[in-house]
Amino acid sequence: MKVGLLTGGGDCPGLNAVIRAVVRRVSDAGGTCVGVLEGWRGLIRGTFRPLDPREVEPLIGRGGTLLGSSRTNPYKNPDADVPRVRQNLLEAGIDALVVVGGDDTLGVAARLVNDFQMPIVGVPKTIDNDLMLADFSFGFDTAVNVVVEAVERLRTTAESHRRVIVVETMGRNTGWLACFAGMAVGADYVLVPEVPIDVPHLVAALKRVRGSAKNHAIVVVAEGARYLDADPPVLDAEAFGHPRTGGIGALIADVIDRQLRVETRTVVLGHLQRGGAPTAHDRVLATRMGLAAAELVLRRRFGTVLTLRGSQIADVPLDSAALATRSLDLAFYQDAAAFFY
Ligand code: F6P
């Protein structure tokens, strides 16, 4: 059996661990693997690379994806690109395709399964942790830890200058990343898209911080945080049409600076949250996901996508319903808010 692997959408630490696990399990079963380069773009262009078990063996702790990734949507130009995808898969002699991605990349896979019964198995991936498929997506734990490490550094300079520092995190239009990282660092306030910005509440909380023994404050803001009935600031749009949000952190910092009359600074962590080596948690989860995906392929259980409930990996039909995104569970936010002054 010749198995193709494709990584699409925003990259994250753990992708190479998935690749390593799939290649090892398929190879042990006597099959071979080939990598599709740069997400769906590689199947449109017909660009591949061999995947050798010995080559990928050391990659468990390496961030990013050996195959490259992109936000390419063949259904944006369906008459030309969808036939190319099918033809290139055929000409490459690929019997099964493991697609690792978020709702956009897997959404393309679901359409190809629905339209042409393509032999695909999906693996959920996102640092945003916003997929209904998985209680936790690999990449998320690593991104949370990147924020934690950054905030621990920012705290010492905030203390030295008696300042408020606003830290803008990724997360697209959910607050999972901001909320978990905010709780982990003991942030004095956390803003998430799921809870409209309440400036008086924020300012009052920070005034109480200032009135306490603490001489500084850390505010963690998700890039998608917004005012009631308003959209977050947008930088531009990307291939799947999602607006790339960003800039809310600076707006919040300005409000705090003016209303609290305290020196306030903003740090946008951006793609730091997507980079570097995966944590042990994500290496283990990604490895287990890769092995499970290979099993589905070897048993020819195509048109499926992996799920994670607790520590249990299972699978469901790969269709649009399975790929629903989910907002932050506000129970987590309430726990973080227990520490807002
Ligand atoms: O979906 C992952 C993510 O990192 C989001 O959190 C972020 O808004 C977006 O991707 C950034 O996209 P790009 O890497 O294309 O700038």
PDB file of C-alpha atoms in Angstrom, residues 17 35 239 247 259 322:
ATOM      1  CA  ALA A  17       5.475  13.520  15.141  1.00  0.00           C
ATOM      2  CA  GLY A  35       4.664  13.291   1.312  1.00  0.00           C
ATOM      3  CA  ALA A 239      -7.312  31.787   1.285  1.00  0.00           C
ATOM      4  CA  GLY A 247      -4.587  44.646  16.828  1.00  0.00           C
ATOM      5  CA  GLN A 259      -8.438  55.446  31.958  1.00  0.00           C
ATOM      6  CA  ALA A 322     -17.823  16.503  12.249  1.00  0.00           C
TER       7      ALA A 322
END
